[in-house]
Amino acid sequence: FVSRYREITKNNDIVLEEIDDSAQLHEAVSLLQEDLHKRPFDCKVIVQSPGLSLRADENMLKQLVINLLKNSIEALKETQSGNIQLSASELDDQMVIKVEDNGPGIPSEHMDEIFTPFFSTREDGSGIGLSFSKHIIRLHGGTMSIWSDPEKGTTVTIRLQK
């Protein structure tokens, strides 16, 4: 497992192509429909305007969004009325993608460690989702930040150059 993770993160070959950001977000959600329907919560995809696109590696971007959605789904498993919102918008020359949930949030004492490979706040977690996601963003020259509040949930914000 560790050697496979290292092998994946050493691969810096990305294939940049013009992709429809809206289609990518909807496809990631559709791939997780079974997980989304197992729990009593709502998942919305909000795209600022049709036709938003960016140059990115399609498979890596899809994997990134799936990783973040899975984290939100897992965070909401004990929540009675959970909500996930996946959104995309343009801000200046950047594409901004957000994954927001109203789960219990990440404890403040763990915020400095969440991107550390193999660190997980879940007993059954592998600890590679966020570190791998950040690796994907770095390969694309973007940034990823996380805001979390135990009373309000968690928001992951990704910024990529268009």
N, CA and C of each residue as an Amber inpcrd file, in Angstrom:
protein
   486
   0.8300000  -1.1910000   0.0000000   0.0000000   0.0000000   0.0000000
   0.8760000   1.2580000   0.0000000   1.8510000   1.2980000   0.8890000
   2.7320000   2.4600000   0.9770000   3.5270000   2.6200000  -0.3160000
   4.0560000   1.5130000  -0.8380000   4.8390000   1.6170000  -2.0720000
   3.9580000   2.0440000  -3.2500000   2.7190000   1.5770000  -3.2870000
   1.7900000   1.9840000  -4.3540000   1.4860000   3.4820000  -4.2620000
   1.2850000   3.9800000  -3.0420000   1.0290000   5.4080000  -2.8450000
   2.2250000   6.2250000  -3.3290000   3.4260000   5.7980000  -2.9670000
   4.6310000   6.5160000  -3.3980000   4.7630000   6.4960000  -4.9110000
   4.4350000   5.3700000  -5.5110000   4.5040000   5.2430000  -6.9650000
   3.5260000   6.2200000  -7.6320000   2.3260000   6.3100000  -7.0990000
   1.3080000   7.2050000  -7.6620000   1.7440000   8.6580000  -7.5470000
   2.2530000   9.0500000  -6.3730000   2.6100000  10.4500000  -6.1750000
   3.9070000  10.8280000  -6.8770000   4.7070000   9.8590000  -7.2800000
   5.9130000  10.1610000  -8.0680000   5.5570000  10.4410000  -9.5140000
   4.4100000   9.9450000  -9.9440000   3.9800000  10.1510000 -11.3180000
   3.5270000  11.6020000 -11.4800000   4.3440000  12.3700000 -12.1560000
   4.0310000  13.7810000 -12.3610000   3.5750000  14.0620000 -13.7830000
   3.2150000  12.9970000 -14.5090000   2.7740000  13.1520000 -15.8830000
   1.2850000  13.4690000 -15.9190000   0.9810000  14.6970000 -16.2820000
  -0.4220000  15.0550000 -16.4170000  -0.6960000  15.3680000 -17.8820000
  -1.8910000  15.0470000 -18.2880000  -2.3120000  15.3030000 -19.6660000
  -3.3240000  16.4400000 -19.6120000  -2.8540000  17.6150000 -20.0010000
  -3.7360000  18.7800000 -19.9610000  -4.5750000  18.8420000 -21.2220000
  -5.8710000  19.0020000 -21.0170000  -6.7970000  19.1680000 -22.1210000
  -7.9340000  20.0720000 -21.6560000  -8.6150000  20.6560000 -22.5860000
  -9.7530000  21.5170000 -22.2540000 -10.9050000  20.6200000 -21.8160000
 -11.3690000  20.8060000 -20.5950000 -12.4690000  19.9730000 -20.1060000
 -13.6180000  20.8510000 -19.6240000 -14.8030000  20.3040000 -19.7270000
 -16.0230000  20.9540000 -19.2570000 -16.1310000  20.6930000 -17.7600000
 -15.9370000  21.7260000 -16.9700000 -15.9320000  21.5760000 -15.5220000
 -17.2780000  21.1050000 -14.9920000 -18.3500000  21.6040000 -15.5480000
 -19.6910000  21.2100000 -15.1220000 -19.9050000  19.7110000 -15.3250000
 -19.5150000  19.2190000 -16.4900000 -19.6770000  17.7920000 -16.7820000
 -18.8510000  16.9460000 -15.8170000 -17.6470000  17.3990000 -15.4870000
 -16.7900000  16.6650000 -14.5560000 -17.4470000  16.5410000 -13.1810000
 -18.0110000  17.6280000 -12.6930000 -18.6380000  17.6200000 -11.3670000
 -19.8540000  16.7030000 -11.3640000 -20.6930000  16.8150000 -12.3840000
 -21.8830000  15.9610000 -12.4480000 -21.5070000  14.4860000 -12.5780000
 -20.4610000  14.2010000 -13.3410000 -20.0330000  12.8100000 -13.5040000
 -19.5130000  12.2420000 -12.1880000 -18.7460000  13.0240000 -11.4410000
 -18.2390000  12.5580000 -10.1430000 -19.3990000  12.2380000  -9.2070000
 -20.4110000  13.0960000  -9.1870000 -21.5840000  12.8520000  -8.3370000
 -22.3150000  11.5980000  -8.8030000 -22.4630000  11.4310000 -10.1090000
 -23.1870000  10.2500000 -10.5980000 -22.4510000   8.9530000 -10.2640000
 -21.1360000   8.9870000 -10.2350000 -20.3630000   7.7980000  -9.8760000
 -20.5560000   7.4080000  -8.4090000 -20.9830000   8.3660000  -7.6000000
 -21.1750000   8.1060000  -6.1670000 -22.6490000   8.0280000  -5.7730000
 -23.5520000   7.9080000  -6.7610000 -24.9850000   7.9040000  -6.4670000
 -25.3870000   6.8390000  -5.4530000 -24.8170000   5.6680000  -5.5650000
 -25.1730000   4.5970000  -4.6320000 -24.8570000   5.0050000  -3.1900000
 -23.6840000   5.5790000  -2.9730000 -23.3160000   6.0410000  -1.6240000
 -24.2020000   7.1970000  -1.1780000 -24.5310000   8.0850000  -2.1030000
 -25.3480000   9.2440000  -1.7620000 -26.7670000   8.8480000  -1.3760000
 -27.2930000   7.8110000  -1.9930000 -28.6710000   7.3970000  -1.7080000
 -28.7940000   6.5130000  -0.4700000 -27.6900000   6.0570000   0.0650000
 -27.7230000   5.2180000   1.2700000 -27.9980000   6.0340000   2.5300000
 -27.8110000   7.3360000   2.4320000 -27.9130000   8.1770000   3.6260000
 -28.9390000   9.2790000   3.4090000 -29.5070000   9.7810000   4.5060000
 -30.5590000  10.8000000   4.3730000 -30.0150000  12.2200000   4.2130000
 -29.3670000  12.4890000   3.0940000 -28.9270000  13.8560000   2.8660000
 -29.0050000  14.2260000   1.4040000 -28.7880000  15.4920000   1.1450000
 -28.9600000  16.0700000  -0.1700000 -27.5980000  16.4720000  -0.7320000
 -27.3980000  16.2520000  -2.0240000 -26.1600000  16.6620000  -2.6930000
 -26.5360000  17.5280000  -3.8870000 -26.0460000  18.7540000  -3.8960000
 -26.3500000  19.6910000  -4.9860000 -25.0770000  20.0410000  -5.7340000
 -25.2110000  20.1750000  -7.0490000 -24.1210000  20.6590000  -7.8870000
 -24.5550000  22.0200000  -8.4220000 -23.7460000  23.0220000  -8.1490000
 -24.0620000  24.3840000  -8.5840000 -22.9140000  24.8860000  -9.4480000
 -23.2160000  25.2090000 -10.6920000 -22.2120000  25.7280000 -11.6120000
 -22.6290000  27.1430000 -11.9790000 -21.7080000  28.0820000 -11.7910000
 -21.9970000  29.5000000 -11.9960000 -22.6350000  29.7650000 -13.3450000
 -22.0660000  29.2250000 -14.3850000 -22.6530000  29.4030000 -15.7180000
 -22.2850000  28.1990000 -16.5790000 -23.1790000  27.8350000 -17.4930000
 -22.8850000  26.6950000 -18.3670000 -21.6310000  26.9630000 -19.1960000
 -20.9190000  25.9090000 -19.5070000 -19.7550000  26.0490000 -20.3640000
 -18.4670000  26.4200000 -19.6570000 -18.4450000  26.3800000 -18.3300000
 -17.1950000  26.6370000 -17.6310000 -16.1940000  25.5540000 -18.0110000
 -14.9990000  25.9650000 -18.3880000 -14.0010000  24.9800000 -18.7620000
 -12.6320000  25.4170000 -18.2660000 -11.7290000  24.4520000 -18.2180000
 -10.3600000  24.7370000 -17.8520000  -9.4600000  23.6800000 -18.4450000
  -8.1690000  23.9750000 -18.4730000  -7.1880000  23.0020000 -18.9450000
  -6.7190000  22.2210000 -17.7330000  -6.9810000  20.9230000 -17.7650000
  -6.6240000  20.0570000 -16.6410000  -6.5430000  18.6210000 -17.1230000
  -6.0030000  17.7710000 -16.2680000  -6.0010000  16.3390000 -16.5350000
  -7.3570000  15.8130000 -16.0930000  -8.1570000  15.3650000 -17.0500000
  -9.5380000  14.9700000 -16.7770000  -9.6460000  13.8850000 -15.7180000
  -8.8520000  12.8400000 -15.8250000  -8.9290000  11.7350000 -14.8670000
  -8.4950000  12.1500000 -13.4640000  -7.4270000  12.9550000 -13.3950000
  -6.9650000  13.3990000 -12.0790000  -7.9830000  14.3130000 -11.4110000
  -8.5580000  15.2180000 -12.1940000  -9.5460000  16.1310000 -11.6250000
 -10.7700000  15.3680000 -11.1360000 -11.2050000  14.3870000 -11.9000000
 -12.3490000  13.5760000 -11.4900000 -12.0330000  12.8230000 -10.1990000
 -10.8190000  12.2450000 -10.1000000 -10.4160000  11.5240000  -8.8930000
 -10.3810000  12.4550000  -7.6890000  -9.9010000  13.6610000  -7.8940000
  -9.8580000  14.6640000  -6.8320000 -11.2510000  14.9550000  -6.2980000
 -12.1940000  15.2220000  -7.1940000 -13.5620000  15.5400000  -6.7740000
 -14.1950000  14.3380000  -6.0770000 -13.9650000  13.1490000  -6.5890000
 -14.5010000  11.9450000  -5.9520000 -13.9340000  11.7890000  -4.5460000
 -12.6310000  11.9990000  -4.3690000 -12.0160000  11.9130000  -3.0360000
 -12.6960000  12.8730000  -2.0540000 -12.8960000  14.1050000  -2.5070000
 -13.4910000  15.1160000  -1.6200000 -14.9480000  14.7980000  -1.3110000
 -15.6900000  14.3240000  -2.3110000 -17.0820000  13.9360000  -2.0590000
 -17.1640000  12.7600000  -1.0880000 -16.2790000  11.7970000  -1.2500000
 -16.2690000  10.6490000  -0.3280000 -15.9980000  11.1030000   1.1020000
 -15.0960000  12.0700000   1.2670000 -14.8330000  12.6030000   2.6050000
 -16.0960000  13.2240000   3.1940000 -16.8180000  13.9800000   2.3860000
 -18.0540000  14.5970000   2.8740000 -19.1040000  13.5480000   3.2040000
 -19.2380000  12.5510000   2.3530000 -20.2050000  11.4780000   2.6120000
 -19.8800000  10.7860000   3.9340000 -18.6200000  10.5010000   4.1540000
 -18.1960000   9.8410000   5.3970000 -18.4440000  10.7500000   6.6040000
 -18.1680000  12.0320000   6.4510000 -18.3670000  12.9750000   7.5600000
 -19.8400000  13.0780000   7.9470000 -20.7300000  12.8600000   6.9940000
 -22.1600000  13.0250000   7.2410000 -22.8630000  11.7480000   7.6880000
 -22.1280000  10.6660000   7.8440000 -22.8050000   9.3940000   8.1170000
 -23.5980000   9.3870000   9.4130000 -23.2740000  10.2200000  10.3670000
 -24.0160000  10.2930000  11.6240000 -24.9490000  11.5030000  11.6810000
 -25.0160000  12.2650000  10.5950000 -25.8230000  13.4830000  10.5560000
 -27.2310000  13.1530000  10.0720000 -28.2260000  13.6910000  10.7500000
 -29.6170000  13.4160000  10.3970000 -30.0510000  14.0990000   9.1050000
 -29.6740000  15.3410000   8.9240000 -30.0810000  16.0680000   7.7110000
 -28.8490000  16.7020000   7.0800000 -28.0390000  15.8570000   6.4810000
 -26.7950000  16.3260000   5.8940000 -26.9740000  16.9310000   4.5190000
 -26.0770000  17.8410000   4.2010000 -26.0690000  18.4920000   2.8950000
 -24.6480000  18.5590000   2.3690000 -24.4940000  18.2830000   1.0840000
 -23.2300000  18.4610000   0.3910000 -23.5090000  19.3890000  -0.7760000
 -22.6380000  20.3550000  -0.9480000 -22.7640000  21.2590000  -2.0860000
 -21.4390000  21.2700000  -2.8310000 -21.4940000  20.9700000  -4.0940000
 -20.3350000  20.9720000  -4.9740000 -20.5510000  22.1080000  -5.9560000
 -19.6200000  23.0520000  -5.9870000 -19.8470000  24.2140000  -6.8470000
 -18.5980000  24.5660000  -7.6520000 -18.8360000  25.2450000  -8.7650000
 -17.7550000  25.7330000  -9.6170000 -18.1070000  27.1390000 -10.0680000
 -17.1050000  27.9960000 -10.0350000 -17.3100000  29.3690000 -10.4820000
 -15.9870000  29.9200000 -11.0030000 -16.0830000  31.0400000 -11.7010000
 -14.8950000  31.7320000 -12.1890000 -14.6500000  32.9510000 -11.3210000
 -13.4030000  33.1700000 -10.9990000 -13.0170000  34.3670000 -10.2700000
 -11.7370000  34.8680000 -10.9130000 -11.8300000  35.9840000 -11.6130000
 -10.7180000  36.5220000 -12.3900000 -10.2580000  35.4620000 -13.3850000
  -9.0080000  35.0360000 -13.3030000  -8.4940000  34.0410000 -14.2500000
  -8.4060000  32.6550000 -13.6140000  -9.2070000  32.4290000 -12.5780000
  -9.1770000  31.1470000 -11.8810000 -10.5340000  30.4500000 -11.8980000
 -10.4690000  29.1270000 -11.8690000 -11.6470000  28.2960000 -11.6590000
 -11.6360000  27.9560000 -10.1700000 -12.7450000  28.1840000  -9.5050000
 -12.8560000  27.8870000  -8.0800000 -13.8690000  26.7620000  -7.9110000
 -13.4080000  25.6710000  -7.3440000 -14.2690000  24.5220000  -7.0720000
 -14.3560000  24.3690000  -5.5630000 -15.5820000  24.2240000  -5.0640000
 -15.7830000  24.0630000  -3.6210000 -16.6050000  22.8160000  -3.3380000
 -16.2170000  22.1170000  -2.2860000 -17.0020000  21.0130000  -1.7660000
 -17.3100000  21.3850000  -0.3150000 -18.6040000  21.5520000  -0.0290000
 -19.0250000  21.9860000   1.3060000 -19.9770000  20.9610000   1.9070000
 -19.8420000  20.7300000   3.2040000 -20.8020000  19.8620000   3.8880000
 -21.1210000  20.4570000   5.2520000 -22.2240000  19.9920000   5.8300000
 -22.6310000  20.4790000   7.1530000 -22.3920000  19.4070000   8.2200000
 -21.3300000  18.6450000   8.0360000 -20.9610000  17.6020000   8.9920000
 -20.3410000  18.1690000  10.2590000 -19.7780000  17.2900000  11.0770000
 -19.2360000  17.7150000  12.3680000 -17.9250000  18.4760000  12.2760000
 -17.3520000  18.6080000  11.1110000 -16.1130000  19.3630000  10.9630000
 -14.8980000  18.5550000  11.3880000 -13.7440000  19.1520000  11.1770000
 -12.4740000  18.5410000  11.5380000 -12.0220000  19.1800000  12.8400000
 -11.6930000  18.3740000  13.8450000 -11.2310000  18.9550000  15.1150000
 -10.0270000  19.8730000  14.8800000 -10.0160000  21.0210000  15.5390000
  -8.9560000  22.0150000  15.3220000  -7.5680000  21.4520000  15.5950000
  -7.4650000  20.5200000  16.5220000  -6.1430000  19.9590000  16.8240000
  -5.6020000  19.0840000  15.6870000  -6.4400000  18.7370000  14.7210000
  -5.9970000  17.9170000  13.5870000  -5.7720000  18.7190000  12.3040000
  -6.1420000  19.9800000  12.2920000  -6.0710000  20.7630000  11.0610000
  -4.6590000  20.8290000  10.4830000  -3.6370000  20.8870000  11.3200000
  -2.2640000  20.9670000  10.8200000  -1.7710000  19.6510000  10.2280000
  -2.4870000  18.5630000  10.4710000  -2.0230000  17.2460000  10.0360000
  -2.8310000  16.6430000   8.8920000  -3.9120000  17.2840000   8.4770000
  -4.8320000  16.6330000   7.5380000  -4.2350000  16.3370000   6.1690000
  -3.1810000  17.0400000   5.7690000  -2.5480000  16.7680000   4.4770000
  -1.3470000  15.8310000   4.6010000  -1.0570000  15.3750000   5.7980000
   0.0570000  14.4520000   6.0170000  -0.3380000  13.0600000   5.5370000
   0.4770000  12.4690000   4.6430000   0.1320000  11.1200000   4.1690000
  -0.0250000  10.1370000   5.3360000  -1.0620000   9.3290000   5.2530000
  -1.3960000   8.2660000   6.2020000  -1.9620000   8.7680000   7.5320000
  -2.1970000  10.0710000   7.6610000  -2.8760000  10.5870000   8.8520000
  -4.3730000  10.5850000   8.5640000  -5.1520000  10.0480000   9.4950000
  -6.6010000  10.0380000   9.3320000  -7.2690000  10.2660000  10.6790000
  -8.3660000  10.9770000  10.6530000  -9.1550000  11.1630000  11.8750000
 -10.1450000  10.0160000  12.0450000 -10.2940000   9.2020000  11.0090000
 -11.2080000   8.0570000  11.0650000 -10.4330000   6.7900000  11.3970000
 -11.0470000   5.9480000  12.1690000 -10.4120000   4.6970000  12.5590000
 -10.1290000   3.7990000  11.3570000 -11.0280000   3.8180000  10.3690000
 -10.8570000   2.9670000   9.1900000 -10.3210000   3.7320000   7.9790000
  -9.8420000   4.9500000   8.1890000  -9.3430000   5.7640000   7.0860000
  -7.9040000   5.4180000   6.7250000  -7.5760000   5.5790000   5.4340000
  -6.2220000   5.2850000   4.9680000  -5.2900000   6.4810000   5.1330000
  -5.8630000   7.6800000   5.1560000  -5.0370000   8.8700000   5.3000000
  -4.3400000   9.3030000   4.0230000  -4.8280000   8.8430000   2.8690000
  -4.1830000   9.2840000   1.6290000  -5.0590000  10.2100000   0.7900000
  -6.3480000  10.2770000   1.0660000  -7.2570000  11.0630000   0.2380000
  -6.8740000  12.5190000   0.1040000  -6.7020000  13.2120000   1.2230000
  -6.3870000  14.6400000   1.1520000  -4.9610000  14.8930000   0.6850000
  -4.0090000  14.0480000   1.0990000  -2.6310000  14.2680000   0.6520000
  -2.5220000  14.0280000  -0.8510000  -3.2070000  13.0070000  -1.3610000
  -3.1960000  12.7460000  -2.8000000  -3.9200000  13.8650000  -3.5520000
  -5.0240000  14.3490000  -3.0010000  -5.7570000  15.4490000  -3.6260000
  -4.8800000  16.6910000  -3.7290000  -4.1450000  16.9830000  -2.6690000
  -3.2660000  18.1520000  -2.6900000  -2.1540000  17.9600000  -3.7230000
  -1.6740000  16.7350000  -3.8540000  -0.6560000  16.4300000  -4.8630000
  -1.1950000  16.7200000  -6.2720000  -2.4180000  16.3210000  -6.5370000
  -3.0410000  16.5800000  -7.8390000  -3.1250000  18.0840000  -8.1050000
  -3.5290000  18.8330000  -7.0940000  -3.6470000  20.2860000  -7.2440000
  -2.2880000  20.9200000  -7.5070000  -1.2590000  20.4680000  -6.7970000
   0.0930000  21.0010000  -7.0270000   0.5540000  20.7350000  -8.4590000
   0.2790000  19.5260000  -8.9740000   0.6610000  19.2150000 -10.3520000
   0.0010000  20.1660000 -11.3450000  -1.1800000  20.6610000 -11.0090000
  -1.9080000  21.5870000 -11.8740000  -1.5600000  23.0500000 -11.5880000
  -0.6670000  23.2880000 -10.6300000  -0.2770000  24.6570000 -10.3070000
  -1.3340000  25.4150000  -9.5300000  -2.2240000  24.6980000  -8.8690000
  -3.3020000  25.3390000  -8.1220000  -3.0820000  25.2870000  -6.6240000
  -4.1070000  25.6970000  -5.8960000  -4.0570000  25.6720000  -4.4350000
  -5.3130000  24.9880000  -3.8920000  -5.1840000  24.4750000  -2.6920000
  -6.3130000  23.8380000  -2.0170000  -6.2700000  24.2700000  -0.5640000
  -7.4030000  24.7430000  -0.0670000  -7.4830000  25.1430000   1.3330000
  -8.7220000  24.5250000   1.9700000  -8.6590000  24.3710000   3.2900000
  -9.7820000  23.7810000   4.0170000 -10.1430000  24.6710000   5.1900000
 -11.4290000  24.9540000   5.2940000 -11.9870000  25.6610000   6.4400000
 -12.9460000  24.6800000   7.1100000 -12.8710000  24.5980000   8.4310000
 -13.7590000  23.6760000   9.1300000 -14.1700000  24.2510000  10.4770000
 -15.4360000  24.0550000  10.8110000 -16.0010000  24.5150000  12.0750000
 -16.9360000  23.4200000  12.5770000 -16.7060000  22.9210000  13.8060000
 -17.5520000  21.8470000  14.3260000 -19.0450000  22.1850000  14.3460000
 -19.3910000  23.4420000  14.3690000 -20.7880000  23.8470000  14.4040000
 -21.4010000  24.0070000  13.0110000 -20.5500000  24.1530000  11.9760000
 -21.0710000  24.4910000  10.6510000 -20.6700000  23.5270000   9.5470000
 -19.5920000  22.7810000   9.7040000 -19.1670000  21.8480000   8.6710000
 -17.7950000  22.1600000   8.1310000 -17.5510000  21.6810000   6.9270000
 -16.2380000  21.8140000   6.3030000 -16.4000000  22.2850000   4.8630000
 -15.4850000  23.1560000   4.4330000 -15.4430000  23.6280000   3.0580000
 -14.0340000  23.4480000   2.5230000 -13.9200000  22.7380000   1.4130000
 -12.6460000  22.5900000   0.7070000 -12.7300000  23.4720000  -0.5160000
 -11.7430000  24.3550000  -0.6860000 -11.7110000  25.2790000  -1.8150000
 -10.4860000  24.9980000  -2.6650000 -10.7320000  24.7920000  -3.9410000
  -9.6750000  24.5220000  -4.9020000  -9.6430000  25.6800000  -5.8900000
  -8.4450000  26.1830000  -6.1680000  -8.2890000  27.2580000  -7.1390000
  -7.3020000  26.7890000  -8.2050000  -7.7560000  26.8200000  -9.4510000
  -6.9360000  26.4070000 -10.5850000  -6.9150000  27.5120000 -11.6250000
  -5.7560000  27.7120000 -12.2520000  -5.6660000  28.6800000 -13.3450000
  -6.4650000  28.1640000 -14.5330000  -7.1670000  29.0550000 -15.1670000
  -7.9730000  28.6620000 -16.3450000  -7.1040000  28.4900000 -17.5680000
